[in-house]
Short mmCIF file of C-alpha atoms in Angstrom, two decimals:
data_model
loop_
_atom_site.label_atom_id
_atom_site.label_comp_id
_atom_site.label_asym_id
_atom_site.label_seq_id
_atom_site.Cartn_x
_atom_site.Cartn_y
_atom_site.Cartn_z
CA MET P 1235 0.00 0.00 0.00
CA ALA P 1236 2.89 2.20 -0.66
CA ARG P 1237 1.33 4.27 -3.38
CA SER P 1238 -0.14 7.69 -3.34
CA SER P 1239 -0.62 8.90 -6.90
CA LYS P 1240 -3.72 7.93 -8.80
CA PRO P 1241 -3.41 4.89 -10.98
CA ILE P 1242 -4.63 5.33 -14.54
CA PRO P 1243 -4.69 2.09 -16.52
CA GLY P 1244 -3.36 1.69 -19.99
CA VAL P 1245 -0.23 2.35 -21.98
CA ASP P 1246 -0.72 4.20 -25.20
CA ALA P 1247 1.86 2.64 -27.51
CA LYS P 1248 1.04 4.96 -30.40
CA TYR P 1249 1.78 8.03 -28.30
CA LEU P 1250 4.81 6.35 -26.85
CA VAL P 1251 6.52 5.53 -30.11
CA LYS P 1252 5.84 9.06 -31.32
CA GLN P 1253 7.52 10.36 -28.17
CA ALA P 1254 10.44 8.01 -28.63
CA GLY P 1255 10.91 9.22 -32.16
CA GLN P 1256 10.83 12.85 -31.06
CA LEU P 1257 13.78 12.25 -28.77
CA LEU P 1258 15.87 11.80 -31.87
CA PRO P 1259 16.97 14.47 -34.35
CA GLU P 1260 15.15 14.51 -37.69
CA PRO P 1261 17.47 12.33 -39.84
CA SER P 1262 17.74 9.50 -37.37
CA ARG P 1263 14.08 9.77 -36.47
CA ARG P 1264 12.89 8.32 -39.72
CA ILE P 1265 15.50 5.60 -39.47
CA PHE P 1266 14.40 4.81 -35.94
CA LEU P 1267 10.74 4.68 -36.74
CA ARG P 1268 11.18 2.73 -39.96
CA GLY P 1269 14.16 0.59 -39.18
CA ALA P 1270 14.91 0.04 -35.53
CA ALA P 1271 11.30 0.09 -34.42
CA GLY P 1272 10.55 -2.44 -37.11
CA VAL P 1273 13.28 -4.87 -36.09
CA GLY P 1274 13.30 -4.27 -32.37
CA ALA P 1275 9.60 -3.90 -31.80
CA VAL P 1276 8.99 -7.22 -33.48
CA ALA P 1277 11.49 -8.84 -31.15
CA LEU P 1278 9.99 -7.06 -28.13
CA LEU P 1279 6.35 -7.35 -28.89
CA GLY P 1280 6.23 -10.74 -30.47
CA GLY P 1281 5.31 -9.59 -33.91
CA CYS P 1282 2.29 -7.47 -33.12
CA ASP P 1283 1.73 -4.04 -34.55
CA ILE P 1284 3.24 -1.48 -32.18
CA VAL P 1285 0.74 1.20 -33.14
CA ASP P 1286 -2.03 -1.05 -31.82
CA SER P 1287 -1.92 0.11 -28.22
CA GLU P 1288 -4.04 -2.77 -26.96
CA SER P 1289 -1.75 -5.49 -28.27
CA ALA P 1290 1.33 -3.55 -27.12
CA GLU P 1291 -0.15 -3.45 -23.65
CA ASN P 1292 -1.03 -7.13 -23.78
CA SER P 1293 2.54 -7.94 -24.81
CA LEU P 1294 3.88 -5.96 -21.89
CA HIS P 1295 1.61 -7.98 -19.60
CA VAL P 1296 2.97 -11.20 -21.07
CA VAL P 1297 6.48 -10.04 -20.18
CA SER P 1298 5.26 -9.02 -16.69
CA ARG P 1299 3.90 -12.56 -16.17
CA PHE P 1300 7.24 -13.91 -17.38
CA ASN P 1301 8.96 -11.63 -14.84
CA ASP P 1302 6.73 -13.17 -12.13
CA ARG P 1303 8.13 -16.59 -12.97
CA VAL P 1304 11.71 -15.29 -13.09
CA GLN P 1305 11.26 -13.64 -9.68
CA ALA P 1306 9.74 -16.80 -8.17
CA PHE P 1307 12.73 -18.71 -9.53
CA ILE P 1308 15.35 -16.40 -8.01
CA PHE P 1309 13.46 -16.04 -4.72
CA SER P 1310 15.37 -17.85 -1.99
CA PRO P 1311 13.16 -19.26 0.82
CA THR P 1312 16.07 -18.96 3.26
CA LYS P 1313 17.89 -15.77 2.24
CA LEU P 1314 17.10 -13.07 4.80
CA ALA P 1315 16.56 -9.40 4.05
CA PRO P 1316 19.29 -7.24 5.61
CA THR P 1317 18.49 -6.09 9.16
CA TYR P 1318 19.54 -2.85 10.78
CA PRO P 1319 20.27 -1.41 14.23
CA ASP P 1320 17.51 0.58 15.99
CA SER P 1321 19.49 3.75 15.30
CA ALA P 1322 18.84 3.28 11.55
CA ILE P 1323 15.03 3.45 11.96
CA THR P 1324 13.46 6.20 9.80
CA ARG P 1325 11.73 8.75 12.03
CA PRO P 1326 8.99 9.50 11.47
CA PHE P 1327 8.31 6.37 9.46
CA PRO P 1328 6.15 7.58 6.54
CA PHE P 1329 2.43 6.88 6.25
CA ASN P 1330 1.66 5.91 2.67
CA ALA P 1331 -1.55 4.72 1.05
CA TYR P 1332 -3.93 5.53 -1.79
CA TYR P 1333 -5.97 7.64 0.62
CA PRO P 1334 -5.10 10.31 3.22
CA LEU P 1335 -4.51 9.28 6.84
CA GLU P 1336 -7.87 10.66 7.98
CA ASP P 1337 -9.58 8.14 5.69
CA ALA P 1338 -7.58 5.18 7.04
CA PRO P 1339 -9.70 2.47 8.70
CA GLU P 1340 -10.43 2.97 12.39
CA ILE P 1341 -10.74 -0.49 13.88
CA ASP P 1342 -12.25 -1.16 17.30
CA ALA P 1343 -9.93 -3.57 19.12
CA VAL P 1344 -12.86 -5.22 20.94
CA ASP P 1345 -14.91 -5.90 17.82
CA TYR P 1346 -11.94 -6.92 15.70
CA ALA P 1347 -11.68 -10.45 14.35
CA LEU P 1348 -9.27 -12.03 11.88
CA ASN P 1349 -11.27 -14.46 9.76
CA VAL P 1350 -9.10 -17.40 8.74
CA GLY P 1351 -10.34 -19.71 6.01
CA GLY P 1352 -9.57 -21.65 2.86
CA LEU P 1353 -7.33 -24.71 2.90
CA VAL P 1354 -6.81 -24.83 6.67
CA SER P 1355 -7.92 -27.38 9.23
CA GLU P 1356 -8.92 -24.76 11.81
CA LYS P 1357 -11.27 -22.22 10.28
CA LYS P 1358 -12.17 -19.59 12.80
CA ALA P 1359 -12.22 -15.91 13.72
CA TRP P 1360 -9.30 -14.90 15.88
CA THR P 1361 -9.70 -12.17 18.48
CA LEU P 1362 -6.94 -9.66 19.08
CA ASP P 1363 -6.16 -11.15 22.50
CA GLU P 1364 -5.67 -14.59 20.92
CA LEU P 1365 -3.40 -13.10 18.24
CA TYR P 1366 -1.35 -11.16 20.82
CA ALA P 1367 -0.76 -14.41 22.68
CA LEU P 1368 1.13 -15.90 19.71
CA PRO P 1369 4.95 -16.03 19.95
CA GLN P 1370 6.45 -12.82 18.63
CA GLU P 1371 9.72 -11.70 17.05
CA LYS P 1372 11.16 -8.30 16.25
CA GLN P 1373 12.76 -7.27 12.94
CA VAL P 1374 14.28 -3.96 11.80
CA THR P 1375 14.07 -4.08 8.01
CA ARG P 1376 13.86 -1.83 4.98
CA HIS P 1377 10.48 -1.06 3.43
CA VAL P 1378 11.06 -0.44 -0.30
CA CYS P 1379 8.31 1.37 -2.17
CA VAL P 1380 7.63 0.73 -5.85
CA GLN P 1381 8.00 4.49 -6.28
CA GLY P 1382 11.71 4.14 -5.40
CA TRP P 1383 11.95 5.60 -1.89
CA SER P 1384 12.66 3.39 1.09
CA ALA P 1385 12.38 3.63 4.89
CA ILE P 1386 13.60 1.45 7.74
CA GLY P 1387 11.06 0.32 10.33
CA SER P 1388 10.95 -1.83 13.44
CA TRP P 1389 8.27 -4.51 13.33
CA THR P 1390 7.23 -7.00 16.00
CA GLY P 1391 4.80 -9.88 15.57
CA CYS P 1392 4.27 -13.56 14.88
CA PRO P 1393 6.04 -15.24 11.95
CA LEU P 1394 3.28 -16.05 9.45
CA ARG P 1395 4.73 -19.54 8.89
CA HIS P 1396 4.27 -20.31 12.60
CA PHE P 1397 0.64 -19.23 12.37
CA LEU P 1398 0.09 -21.23 9.16
CA ARG P 1399 1.37 -24.34 10.91
CA ARG P 1400 -0.76 -23.58 13.95
CA ILE P 1401 -3.99 -23.37 11.92
CA GLY P 1402 -3.12 -26.52 9.97
CA ALA P 1403 -2.72 -24.74 6.65
CA ASP P 1404 -2.05 -26.79 3.56
CA THR P 1405 1.37 -25.27 2.78
CA ARG P 1406 1.41 -27.12 -0.57
CA ALA P 1407 -1.28 -24.66 -1.68
CA LYS P 1408 -0.06 -21.97 -4.06
CA TYR P 1409 -1.22 -18.75 -2.44
CA VAL P 1410 -2.27 -16.88 0.66
CA TRP P 1411 -4.89 -14.19 0.11
CA PHE P 1412 -5.54 -11.18 2.37
CA ARG P 1413 -8.51 -8.83 2.69
CA CYS P 1414 -8.23 -5.54 4.52
CA ALA P 1415 -10.72 -3.29 6.28
CA GLU P 1416 -10.63 -0.57 3.60
CA GLY P 1417 -11.31 -3.07 0.81
CA TYR P 1418 -7.69 -3.61 -0.27
CA THR P 1419 -6.90 -7.21 -1.19
CA ASN P 1420 -3.68 -8.97 -2.04
CA THR P 1421 -2.52 -12.47 -3.08
CA ILE P 1422 0.99 -13.69 -2.25
CA ASP P 1423 2.90 -16.85 -3.21
CA MET P 1424 3.23 -19.59 -0.56
CA ALA P 1425 7.05 -19.45 -0.69
CA THR P 1426 6.96 -15.87 0.52
CA ALA P 1427 4.27 -16.67 3.10
CA LEU P 1428 6.62 -19.28 4.57
CA HIS P 1429 9.72 -17.00 4.52
CA PRO P 1430 11.17 -16.66 8.06
CA GLN P 1431 10.81 -12.84 7.97
CA THR P 1432 7.20 -12.75 6.77
CA GLN P 1433 5.37 -11.55 9.85
CA MET P 1434 1.89 -10.84 11.25
CA THR P 1435 2.86 -7.49 12.73
CA PHE P 1436 1.27 -6.15 15.93
CA LYS P 1437 3.81 -3.55 17.00
CA PHE P 1438 5.89 -0.76 15.52
CA GLU P 1439 8.98 -0.28 17.72
CA ASN P 1440 7.67 -0.84 21.25
CA ASP P 1441 4.15 0.42 20.67
CA ILE P 1442 0.95 -1.26 19.58
CA LEU P 1443 0.80 -0.82 15.80
CA PRO P 1444 -0.59 2.69 15.26
CA ARG P 1445 -3.54 3.31 12.94
CA ALA P 1446 -1.23 4.90 10.38
CA TYR P 1447 0.72 1.66 9.98
CA GLY P 1448 -2.26 -0.69 9.91
CA PHE P 1449 -3.80 -1.26 13.37
CA PRO P 1450 -4.38 -3.87 14.54
CA MET P 1451 -2.41 -6.04 12.11
CA LYS P 1452 -0.35 -5.72 8.98
CA ILE P 1453 1.56 -8.39 7.13
CA ARG P 1454 5.19 -7.40 6.93
CA MET P 1455 7.20 -8.91 4.08
CA PRO P 1456 10.69 -7.44 3.74
CA THR P 1457 11.13 -9.56 0.59
CA LYS P 1458 8.34 -7.72 -1.25
CA LEU P 1459 7.68 -4.16 -2.36
CA GLY P 1460 5.75 -2.03 0.13
CA PHE P 1461 2.41 -2.21 -1.70
CA LYS P 1462 2.39 -6.01 -1.28
CA ASN P 1463 2.42 -5.56 2.54
CA PRO P 1464 -1.27 -5.36 3.53
CA LYS P 1465 -2.43 -3.24 6.50
CA TYR P 1466 -5.68 -3.44 8.54
CA VAL P 1467 -5.92 -7.15 7.65
CA VAL P 1468 -9.31 -8.65 8.55
CA ALA P 1469 -9.31 -11.90 6.58
CA MET P 1470 -6.81 -14.47 5.39
CA GLU P 1471 -7.31 -17.51 3.14
CA VAL P 1472 -5.05 -20.27 1.99
CA THR P 1473 -5.96 -20.97 -1.63
CA ASN P 1474 -4.90 -22.38 -4.99
CA GLU P 1475 -6.63 -19.58 -6.82
CA ASP P 1476 -4.80 -16.37 -7.74
CA ARG P 1477 -7.24 -13.64 -6.78
CA GLY P 1478 -4.91 -10.80 -7.78
CA GLY P 1479 -5.04 -7.68 -5.67
CA TYR P 1480 -5.72 -3.98 -5.50
CA TRP P 1481 -2.56 -2.79 -7.26
CA GLU P 1482 -1.84 -5.97 -9.21
CA ASN P 1483 -5.17 -5.50 -10.99
CA GLN P 1484 -4.04 -2.01 -12.02
CA ASN P 1485 -1.02 -3.07 -14.07
CA TYR P 1486 1.47 -3.41 -11.23
CA ASN P 1487 3.69 -6.48 -11.30
CA TRP P 1488 2.18 -9.43 -9.43
CA PHE P 1489 5.21 -10.94 -7.69
CA SER P 1490 6.93 -7.64 -6.85
CA GLY P 1491 9.73 -9.36 -4.99
CA LEU P 1492 12.83 -7.63 -3.72
CA MET N 1043 29.70 -14.66 -40.73
CA THR N 1044 31.25 -13.33 -43.93
CA ASP N 1045 30.82 -9.86 -42.43
CA ILE N 1046 32.78 -10.87 -39.35
CA ALA N 1047 35.53 -12.18 -41.58
CA ALA N 1048 35.44 -9.01 -43.65
CA SER N 1049 35.79 -6.90 -40.53
CA ARG N 1050 39.24 -8.39 -39.94
CA SER N 1051 40.58 -6.43 -42.85
CA ASP N 1052 38.80 -3.22 -41.87
CA SER N 1053 41.96 -1.48 -40.76
CA ALA N 1054 43.73 -2.12 -44.07
CA PRO N 1055 42.34 -0.20 -47.05
CA HIS N 1056 41.99 3.33 -45.78
CA GLY N 1057 38.95 5.07 -47.13
CA SER N 1058 38.35 2.28 -49.64
CA ALA N 1059 34.73 2.31 -50.77
CA ASP N 1060 34.49 -1.44 -50.39
CA ALA N 1061 35.84 -1.77 -46.85
CA VAL N 1062 33.26 -2.98 -44.35
CA ILE N 1063 33.33 -0.49 -41.48
CA HIS N 1064 30.62 -2.08 -39.36
CA PRO N 1065 29.88 -5.79 -39.80
CA ALA N 1066 26.25 -6.90 -39.67
CA TRP N 1067 26.33 -7.97 -36.01
CA VAL N 1068 27.53 -4.49 -34.98
CA ARG N 1069 24.76 -2.78 -36.95
CA VAL N 1070 22.02 -5.11 -35.76
CA THR N 1071 23.01 -4.91 -32.08
CA HIS N 1072 23.48 -1.13 -32.45
CA TRP N 1073 19.93 -0.50 -33.65
CA ILE N 1074 18.37 -2.95 -31.20
CA ASN N 1075 20.31 -1.10 -28.52
CA VAL N 1076 18.89 2.22 -29.76
CA LEU N 1077 15.37 0.92 -29.24
CA ALA N 1078 16.15 -0.66 -25.86
CA MET N 1079 17.96 2.43 -24.57
CA LEU N 1080 15.18 4.77 -25.69
CA ILE N 1081 12.58 2.67 -23.87
CA MET N 1082 14.75 2.26 -20.77
CA ILE N 1083 15.65 5.97 -20.55
CA GLY N 1084 12.16 7.23 -21.37
CA SER N 1085 10.41 4.90 -18.91
CA GLY N 1086 13.20 5.36 -16.35
CA TRP N 1087 12.59 9.11 -16.38
CA ARG N 1088 8.93 8.52 -15.59
CA ILE N 1089 9.89 6.18 -12.75
CA TYR N 1090 12.37 8.82 -11.48
CA ASP N 1091 9.55 11.37 -11.41
CA GLU N 1092 7.54 9.23 -8.99
CA SER N 1093 10.17 9.77 -6.27
CA PRO N 1094 12.78 12.28 -7.50
CA LEU N 1095 16.33 12.17 -6.12
CA PHE N 1096 16.91 15.85 -6.95
CA PRO N 1097 14.79 18.97 -6.81
CA PHE N 1098 13.60 18.55 -10.41
CA VAL N 1099 11.35 16.24 -12.38
CA ILE N 1100 11.58 15.19 -16.01
CA PRO N 1101 8.69 16.69 -18.01
CA PHE N 1102 6.07 13.94 -18.41
CA GLU N 1103 5.75 14.79 -22.10
CA ILE N 1104 9.19 13.38 -22.90
CA THR N 1105 8.83 10.25 -20.74
CA LEU N 1106 7.59 6.87 -21.92
CA GLY N 1107 4.59 5.07 -20.54
CA ARG N 1108 3.08 8.32 -19.23
CA GLU N 1109 1.35 6.58 -16.33
CA PHE N 1110 3.59 5.14 -13.63
CA PRO N 1111 2.53 1.46 -13.89
CA GLY N 1112 2.87 1.67 -17.68
CA ALA N 1113 6.40 3.03 -17.34
CA LEU N 1114 7.25 0.16 -14.98
CA LEU N 1115 5.88 -2.37 -17.49
CA TRP N 1116 8.03 -0.86 -20.25
CA HIS N 1117 11.11 -0.66 -18.06
CA PHE N 1118 10.94 -4.27 -16.87
CA ALA N 1119 10.23 -5.55 -20.37
CA ALA N 1120 12.92 -3.61 -22.26
CA MET N 1121 15.50 -4.58 -19.64
CA TRP N 1122 15.59 -8.04 -21.23
CA LEU N 1123 16.16 -6.56 -24.66
CA LEU N 1124 18.93 -4.31 -23.32
CA ALA N 1125 20.67 -7.05 -21.33
CA VAL N 1126 20.46 -9.85 -23.92
CA ASN N 1127 21.46 -7.56 -26.79
CA GLY N 1128 24.28 -6.10 -24.65
CA ILE N 1129 25.61 -9.54 -23.78
CA VAL N 1130 25.60 -10.55 -27.46
CA TYR N 1131 27.41 -7.31 -28.45
CA VAL N 1132 30.09 -7.52 -25.77
CA THR N 1133 30.67 -11.25 -26.38
CA LEU N 1134 31.05 -10.84 -30.12
CA GLY N 1135 33.14 -7.71 -29.59
CA ILE N 1136 35.61 -9.64 -27.48
CA LEU N 1137 35.58 -12.89 -29.50
CA SER N 1138 35.95 -11.19 -32.90
CA GLY N 1139 38.83 -9.07 -31.63
CA ARG N 1140 36.95 -5.91 -32.66
CA PHE N 1141 37.14 -4.33 -29.21
CA ARG N 1142 40.88 -4.90 -28.98
CA ARG N 1143 41.47 -3.62 -32.49
CA LYS N 1144 39.15 -0.62 -32.43
CA TYR N 1145 39.16 0.58 -28.83
CA PHE N 1146 42.67 -0.17 -27.56
CA PRO N 1147 45.18 1.02 -26.68
CA ILE N 1148 43.85 4.38 -25.41
CA GLN N 1149 46.82 6.72 -24.85
CA PRO N 1150 46.09 9.63 -22.46
CA ARG N 1151 48.43 11.86 -24.50
CA GLU N 1152 46.49 11.12 -27.68
CA VAL N 1153 43.17 11.72 -25.91
CA VAL N 1154 44.35 15.22 -24.87
CA ALA N 1155 45.74 15.99 -28.35
CA ASP N 1156 42.64 14.67 -30.18
CA PHE N 1157 40.30 16.42 -27.74
CA GLY N 1158 42.10 19.71 -28.42
CA ALA N 1159 41.84 19.11 -32.16
CA ALA N 1160 38.15 18.27 -31.84
CA LEU N 1161 37.49 21.53 -29.99
CA ARG N 1162 39.25 23.45 -32.79
CA GLY N 1163 37.17 21.53 -35.31
CA ARG N 1164 40.27 19.95 -36.82
CA LEU N 1165 39.59 16.32 -35.97
CA SER N 1166 39.33 14.41 -39.23
CA HIS N 1167 36.60 11.86 -39.87
CA ASP N 1168 37.93 11.00 -43.31
CA ASP N 1169 38.77 7.44 -42.34
CA LEU N 1170 35.78 5.91 -40.55
CA THR N 1171 37.55 2.59 -40.04
CA VAL N 1172 39.89 4.03 -37.41
CA TYR N 1173 38.68 5.63 -34.19
CA ASN N 1174 40.55 8.61 -32.79
CA ALA N 1175 41.51 8.59 -29.09
CA VAL N 1176 38.47 10.64 -28.03
CA GLN N 1177 36.14 8.23 -29.81
CA LYS N 1178 37.85 5.25 -28.19
CA LEU N 1179 37.43 6.81 -24.75
CA PHE N 1180 33.79 7.69 -25.49
CA TYR N 1181 32.83 4.23 -26.75
CA VAL N 1182 34.62 2.35 -24.00
CA GLY N 1183 33.19 4.83 -21.48
CA VAL N 1184 29.58 4.29 -22.64
CA ILE N 1185 30.05 0.50 -22.57
CA VAL N 1186 31.28 0.77 -18.95
CA ALA N 1187 28.39 3.11 -18.06
CA SER N 1188 25.95 0.62 -19.61
CA ILE N 1189 27.37 -2.21 -17.51
CA VAL N 1190 27.12 -0.01 -14.39
CA VAL N 1191 23.54 1.00 -15.25
CA ILE N 1192 22.52 -2.68 -15.63
CA LEU N 1193 24.24 -3.84 -12.45
CA SER N 1194 22.96 -0.92 -10.33
CA GLY N 1195 19.51 -1.51 -11.81
CA LEU N 1196 19.66 -5.18 -10.79
CA SER N 1197 20.68 -4.14 -7.26
CA ILE N 1198 17.68 -1.79 -6.98
CA TRP N 1199 15.31 -4.40 -8.43
CA LYS N 1200 16.50 -7.18 -6.12
CA PRO N 1201 18.05 -5.61 -2.97
CA VAL N 1202 17.27 -8.77 -0.97
CA GLN N 1203 18.09 -11.60 -3.39
CA PHE N 1204 21.15 -9.77 -4.78
CA GLN N 1205 21.97 -7.90 -1.54
CA GLU N 1206 25.72 -8.51 -1.98
CA LEU N 1207 25.56 -6.59 -5.26
CA THR N 1208 23.47 -3.85 -3.63
CA ALA N 1209 26.06 -3.59 -0.83
CA LEU N 1210 28.76 -3.21 -3.51
CA PHE N 1211 27.01 -0.01 -4.65
CA GLY N 1212 26.83 1.25 -1.07
CA GLY N 1213 23.32 0.03 -0.23
CA TYR N 1214 19.84 0.50 -1.72
CA ASP N 1215 19.66 4.29 -1.54
CA ALA N 1216 23.20 4.80 -2.89
CA ALA N 1217 22.50 2.36 -5.75
CA ARG N 1218 19.62 4.60 -6.91
CA TYR N 1219 22.08 7.50 -7.28
CA VAL N 1220 24.58 5.28 -9.12
CA HIS N 1221 21.75 4.15 -11.46
CA PHE N 1222 20.78 7.79 -12.10
CA PHE N 1223 24.33 9.01 -12.78
CA ALA N 1224 25.09 6.07 -15.07
CA MET N 1225 21.96 7.05 -17.03
CA ALA N 1226 23.17 10.67 -17.10
CA VAL N 1227 26.52 9.56 -18.52
CA ILE N 1228 24.74 7.55 -21.21
CA VAL N 1229 22.45 10.46 -22.10
CA GLY N 1230 25.45 12.80 -22.22
CA PHE N 1231 27.15 10.39 -24.62
CA LEU N 1232 23.99 10.22 -26.74
CA VAL N 1233 23.84 13.99 -27.15
CA VAL N 1234 27.41 14.14 -28.50
CA HIS N 1235 27.05 10.86 -30.45
CA ILE N 1236 23.85 11.91 -32.25
CA ALA N 1237 25.14 15.45 -32.91
CA LEU N 1238 28.28 14.04 -34.55
CA ALA N 1239 26.33 11.47 -36.54
CA VAL N 1240 24.30 14.34 -37.96
CA LEU N 1241 27.44 16.42 -38.66
CA VAL N 1242 29.16 13.49 -40.37
CA PRO N 1243 26.29 11.79 -42.25
CA LYS N 1244 28.50 9.15 -43.80
CA SER N 1245 29.07 7.73 -40.31
CA LEU N 1246 25.31 7.24 -40.00
CA ARG N 1247 25.27 5.64 -43.45
CA ALA N 1248 28.02 3.27 -42.36
CA MET N 1249 25.97 2.19 -39.37
CA LEU N 1250 23.04 1.46 -41.69
CA ARG N 1251 24.72 -0.09 -44.74
CA GLY N 1252 27.98 -1.26 -43.20
CA ARG N 1253 30.25 0.82 -45.45
#
């Protein structure tokens, strides 16, 4: 949820090639448009007509899916994200979402329940007290936003893989899906869900997770871009169905690993 | 392959109309690189704008992808074209002996002398088969900058999986600056390179037709 600017779908290939051509001086422009674009675009776009914006966009999505597979391949289930001393923590740690802070969900701790379902042996709603009783670990890791900026935060909570074992999750399933109080959803791969640093986070530094960072629970994944780290999580399902997610459905890369 | 063979004699007949200046593999990888670089730079500028490192943004009108997720899609697609084409070019450049023949040795004294001559407008381009010392430095420099831009890009893309590489660039935040400056070096090269190609049209012809 590390995005603030408005997403507008679509890539206009016609406009884009025109712009590319205009970067060049006149004599080479014709050569670029006629020659290089002809040869290169065919290689890049699999033979489709580059002026057809829809097929150009579809081709880019094919490459993005390919990049998902490449990222899953290079993802190491044991390699840990670098950790930092407390002195490296970014203060104040930025709030970032597709809405202003005053519109962030306000969750009542007493009424809160985490609904756990899907391919698990123990389907139930967990209260906050039950969640707080889970074994917890602290990590100081870097949050990297798809926009490029990064910030170091201190997160404390229960390793998700411990919780998945506890609820009897089928860890051979492909995905874990999350739903959040503001309507944000997100699907992650099981390998990342089982990574030692993937955490159900209840605290930032020594304080109960503040509303700005996702009270009462966020899922912290230092191996994924910020927007893949859901906040205000109210439901979790183990599934074999890729249900996409809020940003993934708006042209952002699905795997978004770091 | 006949072009590669022909290129072996490219230092012999000075100014001969038949001499192959750029074998086919150089021309093909050059123009694929033009496309890949334009997409990478144009989309990279749009990505830069989303979280600028300096107190300026690149005008959206000259960026590619326009919308941020579109720019990301272009950037992470064209990276394959840039990397694969670059690997082919560098491999053939080394194996064919072209790099050794064309780019080396680079004598600092000659660079200074040729640079002075270039500034006075007295640097000859009569023989396109031989690079002057400034050209050698420029071409080797842009190849190095391209390798740096690719490696720093990898370290930004995968700061966990390739964290050793990221550390080599001084960490995630520093790697972003390295990536930006390597891009700036490449764009600076492009300005000079394109200006000279326009001033000496036969050099552009050679990159199209080979001679």
